[in-house]
PDB file of C-alpha atoms and ligand atoms in Angstrom:
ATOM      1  CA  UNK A   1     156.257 157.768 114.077  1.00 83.00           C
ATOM      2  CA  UNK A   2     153.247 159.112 112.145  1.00 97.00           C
ATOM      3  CA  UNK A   3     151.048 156.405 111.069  1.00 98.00           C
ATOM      4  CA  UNK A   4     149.679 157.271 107.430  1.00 98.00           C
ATOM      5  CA  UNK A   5     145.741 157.693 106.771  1.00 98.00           C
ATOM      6  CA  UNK A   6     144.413 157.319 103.289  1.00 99.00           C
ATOM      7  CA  UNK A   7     141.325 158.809 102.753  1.00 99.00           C
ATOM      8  CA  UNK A   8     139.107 158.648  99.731  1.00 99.00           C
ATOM      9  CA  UNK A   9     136.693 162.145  99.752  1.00 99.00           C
ATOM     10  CA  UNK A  10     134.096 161.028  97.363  1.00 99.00           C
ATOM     11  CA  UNK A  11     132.867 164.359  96.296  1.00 98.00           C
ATOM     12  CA  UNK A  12     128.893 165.176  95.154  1.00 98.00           C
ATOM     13  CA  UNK A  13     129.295 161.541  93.761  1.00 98.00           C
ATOM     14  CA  UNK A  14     127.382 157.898  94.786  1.00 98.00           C
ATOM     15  CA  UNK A  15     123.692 157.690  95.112  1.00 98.00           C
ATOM     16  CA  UNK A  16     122.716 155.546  98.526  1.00 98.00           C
ATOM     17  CA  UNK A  17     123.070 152.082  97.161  1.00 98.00           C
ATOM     18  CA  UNK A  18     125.763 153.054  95.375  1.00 98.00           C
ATOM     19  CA  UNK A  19     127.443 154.355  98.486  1.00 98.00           C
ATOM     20  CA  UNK A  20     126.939 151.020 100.191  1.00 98.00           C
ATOM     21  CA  UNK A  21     128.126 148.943  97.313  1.00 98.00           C
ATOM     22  CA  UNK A  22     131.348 151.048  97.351  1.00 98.00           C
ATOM     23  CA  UNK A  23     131.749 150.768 101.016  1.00 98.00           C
ATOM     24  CA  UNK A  24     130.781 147.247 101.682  1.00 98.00           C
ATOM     25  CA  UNK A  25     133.810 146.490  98.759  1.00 98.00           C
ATOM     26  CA  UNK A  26     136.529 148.903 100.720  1.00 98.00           C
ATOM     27  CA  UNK A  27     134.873 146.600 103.507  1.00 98.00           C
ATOM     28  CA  UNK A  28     135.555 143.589 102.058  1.00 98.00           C
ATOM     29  CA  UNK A  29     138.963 143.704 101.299  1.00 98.00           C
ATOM     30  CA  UNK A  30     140.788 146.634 103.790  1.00 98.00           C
ATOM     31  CA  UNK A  31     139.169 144.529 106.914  1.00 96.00           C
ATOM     32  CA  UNK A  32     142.802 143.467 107.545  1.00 96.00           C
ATOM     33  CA  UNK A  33     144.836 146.633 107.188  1.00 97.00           C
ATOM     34  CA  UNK A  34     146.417 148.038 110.186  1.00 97.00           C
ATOM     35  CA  UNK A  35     149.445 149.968 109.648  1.00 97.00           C
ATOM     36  CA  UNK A  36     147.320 152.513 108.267  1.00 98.00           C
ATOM     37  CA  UNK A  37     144.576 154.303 108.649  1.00 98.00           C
ATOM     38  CA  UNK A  38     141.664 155.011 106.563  1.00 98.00           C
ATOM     39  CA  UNK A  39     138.690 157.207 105.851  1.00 98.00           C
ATOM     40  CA  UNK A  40     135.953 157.599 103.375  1.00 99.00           C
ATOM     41  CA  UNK A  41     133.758 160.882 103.141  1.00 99.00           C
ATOM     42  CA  UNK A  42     130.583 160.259 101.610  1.00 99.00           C
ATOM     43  CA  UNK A  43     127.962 163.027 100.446  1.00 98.00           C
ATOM     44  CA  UNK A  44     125.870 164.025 103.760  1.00 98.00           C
ATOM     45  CA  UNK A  45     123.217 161.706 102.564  1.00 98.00           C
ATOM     46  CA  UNK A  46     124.520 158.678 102.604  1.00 98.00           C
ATOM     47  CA  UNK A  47     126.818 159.111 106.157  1.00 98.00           C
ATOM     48  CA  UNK A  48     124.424 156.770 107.799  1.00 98.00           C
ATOM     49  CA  UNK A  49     124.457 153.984 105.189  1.00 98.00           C
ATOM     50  CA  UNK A  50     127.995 154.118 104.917  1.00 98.00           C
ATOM     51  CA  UNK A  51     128.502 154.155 108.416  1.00 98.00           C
ATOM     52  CA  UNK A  52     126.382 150.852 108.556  1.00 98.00           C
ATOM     53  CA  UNK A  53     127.848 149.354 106.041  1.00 98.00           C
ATOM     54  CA  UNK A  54     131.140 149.607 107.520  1.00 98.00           C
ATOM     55  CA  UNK A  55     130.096 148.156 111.057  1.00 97.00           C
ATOM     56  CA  UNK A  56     133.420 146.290 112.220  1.00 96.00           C
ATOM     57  CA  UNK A  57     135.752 147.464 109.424  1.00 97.00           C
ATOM     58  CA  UNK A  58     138.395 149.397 110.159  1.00 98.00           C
ATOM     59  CA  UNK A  59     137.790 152.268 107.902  1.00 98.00           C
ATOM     60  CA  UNK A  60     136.387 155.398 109.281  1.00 98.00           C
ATOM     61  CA  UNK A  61     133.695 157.905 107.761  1.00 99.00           C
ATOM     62  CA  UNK A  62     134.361 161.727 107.650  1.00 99.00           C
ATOM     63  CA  UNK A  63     132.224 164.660 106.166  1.00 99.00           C
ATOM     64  CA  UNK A  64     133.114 166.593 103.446  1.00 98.00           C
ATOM     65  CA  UNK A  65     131.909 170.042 105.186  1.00 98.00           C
ATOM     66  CA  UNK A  66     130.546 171.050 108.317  1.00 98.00           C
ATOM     67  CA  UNK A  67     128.606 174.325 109.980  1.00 98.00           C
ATOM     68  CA  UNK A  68     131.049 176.424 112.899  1.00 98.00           C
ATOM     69  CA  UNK A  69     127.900 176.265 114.910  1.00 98.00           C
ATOM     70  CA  UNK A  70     126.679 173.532 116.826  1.00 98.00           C
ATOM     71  CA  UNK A  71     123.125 173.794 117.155  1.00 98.00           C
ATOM     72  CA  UNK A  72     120.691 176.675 116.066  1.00 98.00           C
ATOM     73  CA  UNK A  73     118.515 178.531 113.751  1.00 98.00           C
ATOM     74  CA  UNK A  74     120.629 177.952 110.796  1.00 98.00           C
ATOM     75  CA  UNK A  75     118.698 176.670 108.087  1.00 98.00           C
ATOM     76  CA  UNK A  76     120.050 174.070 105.895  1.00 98.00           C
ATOM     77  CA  UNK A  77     123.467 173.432 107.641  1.00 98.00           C
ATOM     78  CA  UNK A  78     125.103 170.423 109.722  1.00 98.00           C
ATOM     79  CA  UNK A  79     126.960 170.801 112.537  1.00 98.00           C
ATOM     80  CA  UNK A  80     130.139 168.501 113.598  1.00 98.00           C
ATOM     81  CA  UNK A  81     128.121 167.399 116.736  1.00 98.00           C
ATOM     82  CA  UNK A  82     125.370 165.861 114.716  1.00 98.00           C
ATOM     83  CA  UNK A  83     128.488 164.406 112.569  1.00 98.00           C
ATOM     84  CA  UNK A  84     129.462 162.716 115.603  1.00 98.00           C
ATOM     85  CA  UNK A  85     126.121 161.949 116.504  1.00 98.00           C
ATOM     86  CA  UNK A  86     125.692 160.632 112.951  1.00 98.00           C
ATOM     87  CA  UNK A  87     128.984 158.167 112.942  1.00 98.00           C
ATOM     88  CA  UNK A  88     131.591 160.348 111.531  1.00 98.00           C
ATOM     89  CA  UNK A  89     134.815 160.973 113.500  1.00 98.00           C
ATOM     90  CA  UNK A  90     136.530 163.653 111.060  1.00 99.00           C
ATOM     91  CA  UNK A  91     135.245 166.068 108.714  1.00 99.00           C
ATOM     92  CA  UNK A  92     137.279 167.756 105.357  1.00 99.00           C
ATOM     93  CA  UNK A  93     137.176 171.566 105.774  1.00 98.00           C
ATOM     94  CA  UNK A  94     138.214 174.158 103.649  1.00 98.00           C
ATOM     95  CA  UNK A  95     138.474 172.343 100.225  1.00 98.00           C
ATOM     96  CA  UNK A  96     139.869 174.290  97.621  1.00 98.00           C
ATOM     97  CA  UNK A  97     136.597 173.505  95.758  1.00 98.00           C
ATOM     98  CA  UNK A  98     134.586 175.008  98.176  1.00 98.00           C
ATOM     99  CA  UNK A  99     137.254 177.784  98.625  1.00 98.00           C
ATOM    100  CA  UNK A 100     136.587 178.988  95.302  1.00 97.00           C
ATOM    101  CA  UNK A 101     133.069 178.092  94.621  1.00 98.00           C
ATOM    102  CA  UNK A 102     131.835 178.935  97.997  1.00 98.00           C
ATOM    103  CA  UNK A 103     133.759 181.772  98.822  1.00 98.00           C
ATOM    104  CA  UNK A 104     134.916 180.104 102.043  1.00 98.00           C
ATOM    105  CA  UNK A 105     137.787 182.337 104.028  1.00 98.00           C
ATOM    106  CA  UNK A 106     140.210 181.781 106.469  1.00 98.00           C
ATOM    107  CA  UNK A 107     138.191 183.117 108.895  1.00 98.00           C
ATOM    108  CA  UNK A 108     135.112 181.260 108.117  1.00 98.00           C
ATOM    109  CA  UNK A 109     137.476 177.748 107.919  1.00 98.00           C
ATOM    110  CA  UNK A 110     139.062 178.574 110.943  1.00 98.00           C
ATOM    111  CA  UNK A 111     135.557 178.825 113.313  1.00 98.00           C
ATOM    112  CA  UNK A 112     135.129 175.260 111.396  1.00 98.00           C
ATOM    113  CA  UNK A 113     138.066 173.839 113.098  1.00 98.00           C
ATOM    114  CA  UNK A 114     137.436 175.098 116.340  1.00 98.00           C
ATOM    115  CA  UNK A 115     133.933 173.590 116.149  1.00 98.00           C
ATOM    116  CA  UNK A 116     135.051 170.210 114.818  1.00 98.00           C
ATOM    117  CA  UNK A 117     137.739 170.005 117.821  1.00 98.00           C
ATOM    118  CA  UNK A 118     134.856 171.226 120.210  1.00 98.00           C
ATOM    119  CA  UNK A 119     132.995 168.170 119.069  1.00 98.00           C
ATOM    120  CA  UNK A 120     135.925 165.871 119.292  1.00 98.00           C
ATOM    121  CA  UNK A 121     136.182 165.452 115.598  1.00 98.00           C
ATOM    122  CA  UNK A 122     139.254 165.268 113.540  1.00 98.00           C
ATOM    123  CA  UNK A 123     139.704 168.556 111.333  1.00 98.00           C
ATOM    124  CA  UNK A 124     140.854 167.957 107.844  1.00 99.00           C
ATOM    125  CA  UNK A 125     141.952 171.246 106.783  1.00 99.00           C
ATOM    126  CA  UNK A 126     142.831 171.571 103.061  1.00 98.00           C
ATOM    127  CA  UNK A 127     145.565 173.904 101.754  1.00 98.00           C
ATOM    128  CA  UNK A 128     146.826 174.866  98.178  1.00 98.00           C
ATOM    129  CA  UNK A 129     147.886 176.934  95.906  1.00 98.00           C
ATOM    130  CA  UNK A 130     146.583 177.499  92.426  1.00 97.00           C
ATOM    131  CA  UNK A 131     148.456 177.448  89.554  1.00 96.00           C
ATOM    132  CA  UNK A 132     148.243 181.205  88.840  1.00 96.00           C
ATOM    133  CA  UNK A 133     149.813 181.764  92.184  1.00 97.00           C
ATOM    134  CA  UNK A 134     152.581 178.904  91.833  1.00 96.00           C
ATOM    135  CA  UNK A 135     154.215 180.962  88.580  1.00 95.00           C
ATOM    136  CA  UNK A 136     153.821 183.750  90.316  1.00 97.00           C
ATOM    137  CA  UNK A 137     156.029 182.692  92.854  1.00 97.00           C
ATOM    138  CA  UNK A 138     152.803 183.206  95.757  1.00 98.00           C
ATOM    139  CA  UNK A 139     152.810 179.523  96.562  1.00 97.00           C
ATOM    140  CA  UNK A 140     154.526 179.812 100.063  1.00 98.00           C
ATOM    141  CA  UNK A 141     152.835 183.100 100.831  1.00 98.00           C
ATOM    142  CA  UNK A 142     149.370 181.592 100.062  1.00 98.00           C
ATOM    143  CA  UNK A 143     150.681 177.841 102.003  1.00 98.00           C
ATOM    144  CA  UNK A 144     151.783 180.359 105.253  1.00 98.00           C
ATOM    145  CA  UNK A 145     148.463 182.313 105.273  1.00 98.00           C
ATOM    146  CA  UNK A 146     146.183 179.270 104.883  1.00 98.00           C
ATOM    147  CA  UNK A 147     147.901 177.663 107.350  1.00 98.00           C
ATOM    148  CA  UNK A 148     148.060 180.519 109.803  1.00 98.00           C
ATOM    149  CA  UNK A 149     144.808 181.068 108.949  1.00 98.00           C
ATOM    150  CA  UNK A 150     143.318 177.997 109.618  1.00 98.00           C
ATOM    151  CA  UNK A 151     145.004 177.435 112.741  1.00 98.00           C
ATOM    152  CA  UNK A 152     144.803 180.939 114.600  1.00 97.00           C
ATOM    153  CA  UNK A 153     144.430 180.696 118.100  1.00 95.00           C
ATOM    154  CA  UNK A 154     144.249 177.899 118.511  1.00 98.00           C
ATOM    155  CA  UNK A 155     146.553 175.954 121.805  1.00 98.00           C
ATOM    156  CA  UNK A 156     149.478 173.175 120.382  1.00 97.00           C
ATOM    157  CA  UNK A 157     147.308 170.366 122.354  1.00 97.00           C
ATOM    158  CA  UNK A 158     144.326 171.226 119.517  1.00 98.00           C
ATOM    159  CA  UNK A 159     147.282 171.517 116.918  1.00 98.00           C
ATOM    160  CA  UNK A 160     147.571 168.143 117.322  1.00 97.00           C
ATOM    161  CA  UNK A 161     144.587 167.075 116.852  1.00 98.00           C
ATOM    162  CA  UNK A 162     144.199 168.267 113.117  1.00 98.00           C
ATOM    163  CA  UNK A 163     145.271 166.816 110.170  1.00 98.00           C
ATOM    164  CA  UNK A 164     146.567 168.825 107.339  1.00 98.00           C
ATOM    165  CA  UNK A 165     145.942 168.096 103.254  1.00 98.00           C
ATOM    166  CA  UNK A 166     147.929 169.942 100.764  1.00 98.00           C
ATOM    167  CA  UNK A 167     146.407 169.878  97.929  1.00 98.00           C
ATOM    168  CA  UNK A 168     147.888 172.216  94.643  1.00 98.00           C
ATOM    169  CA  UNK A 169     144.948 173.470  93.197  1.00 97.00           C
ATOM    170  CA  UNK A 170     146.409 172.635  89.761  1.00 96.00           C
ATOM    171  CA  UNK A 171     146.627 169.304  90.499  1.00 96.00           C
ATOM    172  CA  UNK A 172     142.903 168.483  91.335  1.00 94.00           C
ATOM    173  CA  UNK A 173     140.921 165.955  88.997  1.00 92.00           C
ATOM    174  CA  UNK A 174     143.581 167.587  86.003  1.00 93.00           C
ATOM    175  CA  UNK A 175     145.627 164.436  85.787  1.00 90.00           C
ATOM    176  CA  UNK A 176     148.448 166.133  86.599  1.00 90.00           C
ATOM    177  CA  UNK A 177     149.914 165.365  90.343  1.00 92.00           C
ATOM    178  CA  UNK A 178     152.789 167.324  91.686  1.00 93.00           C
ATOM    179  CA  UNK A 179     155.985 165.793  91.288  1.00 97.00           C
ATOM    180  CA  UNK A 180     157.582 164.498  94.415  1.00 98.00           C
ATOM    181  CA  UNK A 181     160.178 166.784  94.968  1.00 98.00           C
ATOM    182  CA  UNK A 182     157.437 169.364  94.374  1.00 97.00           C
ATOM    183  CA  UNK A 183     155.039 167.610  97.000  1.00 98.00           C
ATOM    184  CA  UNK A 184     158.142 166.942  99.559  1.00 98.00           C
ATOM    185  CA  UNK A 185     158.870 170.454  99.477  1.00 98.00           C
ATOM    186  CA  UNK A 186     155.402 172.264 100.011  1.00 98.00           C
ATOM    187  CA  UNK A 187     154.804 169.430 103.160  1.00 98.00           C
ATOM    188  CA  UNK A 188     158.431 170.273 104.296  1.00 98.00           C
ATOM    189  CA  UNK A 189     157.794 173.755 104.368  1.00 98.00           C
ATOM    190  CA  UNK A 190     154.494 173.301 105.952  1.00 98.00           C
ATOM    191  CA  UNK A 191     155.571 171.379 108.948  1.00 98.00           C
ATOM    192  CA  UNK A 192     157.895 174.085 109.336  1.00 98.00           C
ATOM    193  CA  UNK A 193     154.840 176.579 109.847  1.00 98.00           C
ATOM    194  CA  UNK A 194     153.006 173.981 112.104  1.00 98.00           C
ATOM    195  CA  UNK A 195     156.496 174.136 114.211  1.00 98.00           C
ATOM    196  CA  UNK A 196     156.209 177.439 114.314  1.00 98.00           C
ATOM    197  CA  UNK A 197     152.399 178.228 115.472  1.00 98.00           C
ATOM    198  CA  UNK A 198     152.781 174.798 117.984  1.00 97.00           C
ATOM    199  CA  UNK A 199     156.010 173.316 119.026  1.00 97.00           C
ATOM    200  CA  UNK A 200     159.035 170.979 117.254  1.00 97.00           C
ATOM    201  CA  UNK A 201     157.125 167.908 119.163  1.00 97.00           C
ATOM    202  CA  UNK A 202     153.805 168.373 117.989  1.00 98.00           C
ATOM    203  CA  UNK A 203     155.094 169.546 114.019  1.00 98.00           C
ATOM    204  CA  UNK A 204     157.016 166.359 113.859  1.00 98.00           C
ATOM    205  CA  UNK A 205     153.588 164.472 115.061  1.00 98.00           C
ATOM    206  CA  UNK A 206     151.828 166.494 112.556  1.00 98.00           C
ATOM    207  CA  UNK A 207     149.926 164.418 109.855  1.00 98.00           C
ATOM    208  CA  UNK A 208     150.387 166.070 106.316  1.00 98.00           C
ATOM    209  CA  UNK A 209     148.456 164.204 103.449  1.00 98.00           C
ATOM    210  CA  UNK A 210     148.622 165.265  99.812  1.00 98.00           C
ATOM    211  CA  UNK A 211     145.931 164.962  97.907  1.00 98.00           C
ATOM    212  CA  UNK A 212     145.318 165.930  93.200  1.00 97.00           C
ATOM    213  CA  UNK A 213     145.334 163.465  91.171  1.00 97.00           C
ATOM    214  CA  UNK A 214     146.765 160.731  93.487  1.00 98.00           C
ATOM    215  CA  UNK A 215     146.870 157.010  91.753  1.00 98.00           C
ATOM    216  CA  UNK A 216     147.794 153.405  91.917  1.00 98.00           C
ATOM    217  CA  UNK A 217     150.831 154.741  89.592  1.00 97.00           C
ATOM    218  CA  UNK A 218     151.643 157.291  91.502  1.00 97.00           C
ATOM    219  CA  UNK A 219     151.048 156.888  95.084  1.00 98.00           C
ATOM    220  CA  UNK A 220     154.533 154.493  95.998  1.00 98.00           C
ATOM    221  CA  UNK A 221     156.381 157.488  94.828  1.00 98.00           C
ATOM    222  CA  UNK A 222     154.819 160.101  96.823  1.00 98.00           C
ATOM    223  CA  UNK A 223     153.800 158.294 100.051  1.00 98.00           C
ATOM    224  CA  UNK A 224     158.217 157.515 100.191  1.00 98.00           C
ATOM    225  CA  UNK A 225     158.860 161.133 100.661  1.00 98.00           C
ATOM    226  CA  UNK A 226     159.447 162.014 104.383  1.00 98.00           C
ATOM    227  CA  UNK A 227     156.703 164.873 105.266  1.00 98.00           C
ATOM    228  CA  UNK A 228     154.332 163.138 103.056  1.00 98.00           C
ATOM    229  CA  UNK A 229     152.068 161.140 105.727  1.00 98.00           C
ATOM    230  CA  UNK A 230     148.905 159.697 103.657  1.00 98.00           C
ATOM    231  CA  UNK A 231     146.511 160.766 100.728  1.00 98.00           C
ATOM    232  CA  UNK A 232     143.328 162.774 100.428  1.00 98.00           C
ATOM    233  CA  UNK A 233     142.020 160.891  96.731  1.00 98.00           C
ATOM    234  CA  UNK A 234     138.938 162.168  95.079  1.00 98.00           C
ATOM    235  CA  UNK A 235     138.110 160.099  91.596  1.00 98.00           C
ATOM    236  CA  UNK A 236     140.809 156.995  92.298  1.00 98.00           C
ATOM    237  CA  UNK A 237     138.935 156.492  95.673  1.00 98.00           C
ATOM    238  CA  UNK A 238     135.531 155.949  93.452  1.00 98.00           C
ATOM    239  CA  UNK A 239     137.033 152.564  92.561  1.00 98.00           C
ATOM    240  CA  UNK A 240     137.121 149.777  94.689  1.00 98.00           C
ATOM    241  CA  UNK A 241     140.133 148.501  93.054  1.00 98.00           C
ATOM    242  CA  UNK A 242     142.182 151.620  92.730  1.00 98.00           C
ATOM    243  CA  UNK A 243     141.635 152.549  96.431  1.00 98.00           C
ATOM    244  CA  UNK A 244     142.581 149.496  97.732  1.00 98.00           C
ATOM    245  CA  UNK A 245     145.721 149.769  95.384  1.00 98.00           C
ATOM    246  CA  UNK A 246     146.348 153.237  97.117  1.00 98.00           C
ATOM    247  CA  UNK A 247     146.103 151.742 100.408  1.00 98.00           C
ATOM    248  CA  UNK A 248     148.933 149.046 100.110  1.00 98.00           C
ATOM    249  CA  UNK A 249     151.103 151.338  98.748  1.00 98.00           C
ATOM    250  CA  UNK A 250     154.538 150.516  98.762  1.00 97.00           C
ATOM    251  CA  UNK A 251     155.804 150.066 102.341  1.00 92.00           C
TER     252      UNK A 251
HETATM  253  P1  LIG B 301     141.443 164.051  92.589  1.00 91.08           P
HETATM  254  O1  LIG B 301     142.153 162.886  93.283  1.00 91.08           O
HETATM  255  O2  LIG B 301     140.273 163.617  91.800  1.00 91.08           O
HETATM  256  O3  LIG B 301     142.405 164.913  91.868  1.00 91.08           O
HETATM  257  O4  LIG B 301     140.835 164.956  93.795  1.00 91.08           O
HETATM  258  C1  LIG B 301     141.647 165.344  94.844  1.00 91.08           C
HETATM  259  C2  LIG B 301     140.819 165.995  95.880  1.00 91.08           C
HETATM  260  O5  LIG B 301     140.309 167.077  95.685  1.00 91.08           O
HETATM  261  C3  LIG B 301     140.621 165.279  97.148  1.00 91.08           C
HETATM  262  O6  LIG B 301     140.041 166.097  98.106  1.00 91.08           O
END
């Protein structure tokens, strides 16, 4: 059994008391909720408050990026050990955002999730297609070699220690979420890759969130299909109401 995780990635949103008043509300009303997990990732400034402010809840804080270096002369990064250091216990890597702003490769995403695991943090690795590529019927191409790419080299025991969000490019802060069917399928086909690069036991551990556009009205309807195991939410998880409306999603 795969236990979901809903996990709100708050973006380059929330100054520091806004952070806390956001967290200490998750706080006050997810304190009870076991049957799933959940995560918040708040900008790099405001780890520590958040972090504080969710002493003794059961809601855990990731990063939204990390460096693939430890420690070093590298000006201006952070590295997954001072993540840990810092209170976090996953980090989001290789959002489409940062994809295609950033530049960020395969390659690049990949030495992230080797560092992360090094650290003994939990790798979010984000996968999608764009909409371009959907029409053009690229969408499982570009799913296999993110994927792949992501996880090369890397042994089935660290396999199973990442957590993978599909996330349609298209489908990001537009309003418009895949359908179902359209979700089941891309997570279906992507446990089949994680199968094939680990083992049948570890794929069918495999945690597969989708994330664009996720809602109170929408999340029942995706979290009942049978590869989908949780949410990544960007601007529903801003709302103390809507997240915790995400989180008791239809059981
Ligand atoms: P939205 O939920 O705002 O579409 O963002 C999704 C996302 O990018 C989460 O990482």
């Amino acid at each position: 059994m795969r236990k979901p995780l809903i996990a709100g990635n708050w973006k380059l949103h929330k100054t520091l008391s806004e952070s806390r008043a956001l967290a200490a509300g998750l706080a006050d009303n997810l304190s009870d909720v076991t049957d799933v997990d959940i995560l918040v990732a708040p900008v790099f400034t405001a780890i520590s408050t958040v972090v504080d402010a969710l002493q003794g809840s059961p809601i855990a804080v990731a990063a939204q990026n990390c460096y693939p270096q430890q420690t070093g002369a590298y000006t201006g990064e952070v590295s997954p050990l001072l993540l840990q250091d810092a209170g976090c216990s996953a980090v989001i890597i290789g959002h489409s955002e940062r994809r295609q702003l950033l530049n960020e490769t395969n390659t690049l995403i990949n030495q992230k999730v080797r560092t992360c695991l090094d650290a003994g943090l939990t790798p979010i690795l984000c996968i999608g297609e764009t909409l371009e590529q959907r029409n053009n019927d690229e969408m499982l191409e570009v799913l296999a070699d993110q994927v792949t790419g992501g996880l090369i080299d890397l042994t089935p025991e660290q396999i199973q220690r990442v957590v993978i969000a599909y996330e349609p490019v298209w489908a990001i802060g537009t309003g418009v979420t895949a359908t179902d069917d359209q979700a089941q399928d891309a997570h279906s086909f992507i446990r089949g890759m994680i199968q094939g690069l680990s083992n049948q036991e570890i794929a069918a551990g495999c945690r597969i969130l989708y994330g664009g556009s996720v809602k109170p009205d929408n999340v029942d309807g995706l979290l009942a299909q049978d590869d989908i195991d949780g949410a990544l939410v960007g601007g529903a998880s801003l709302k103390v109401e809507d997240f915790i409306r995400i989180v008791h999603f239809k059981r």
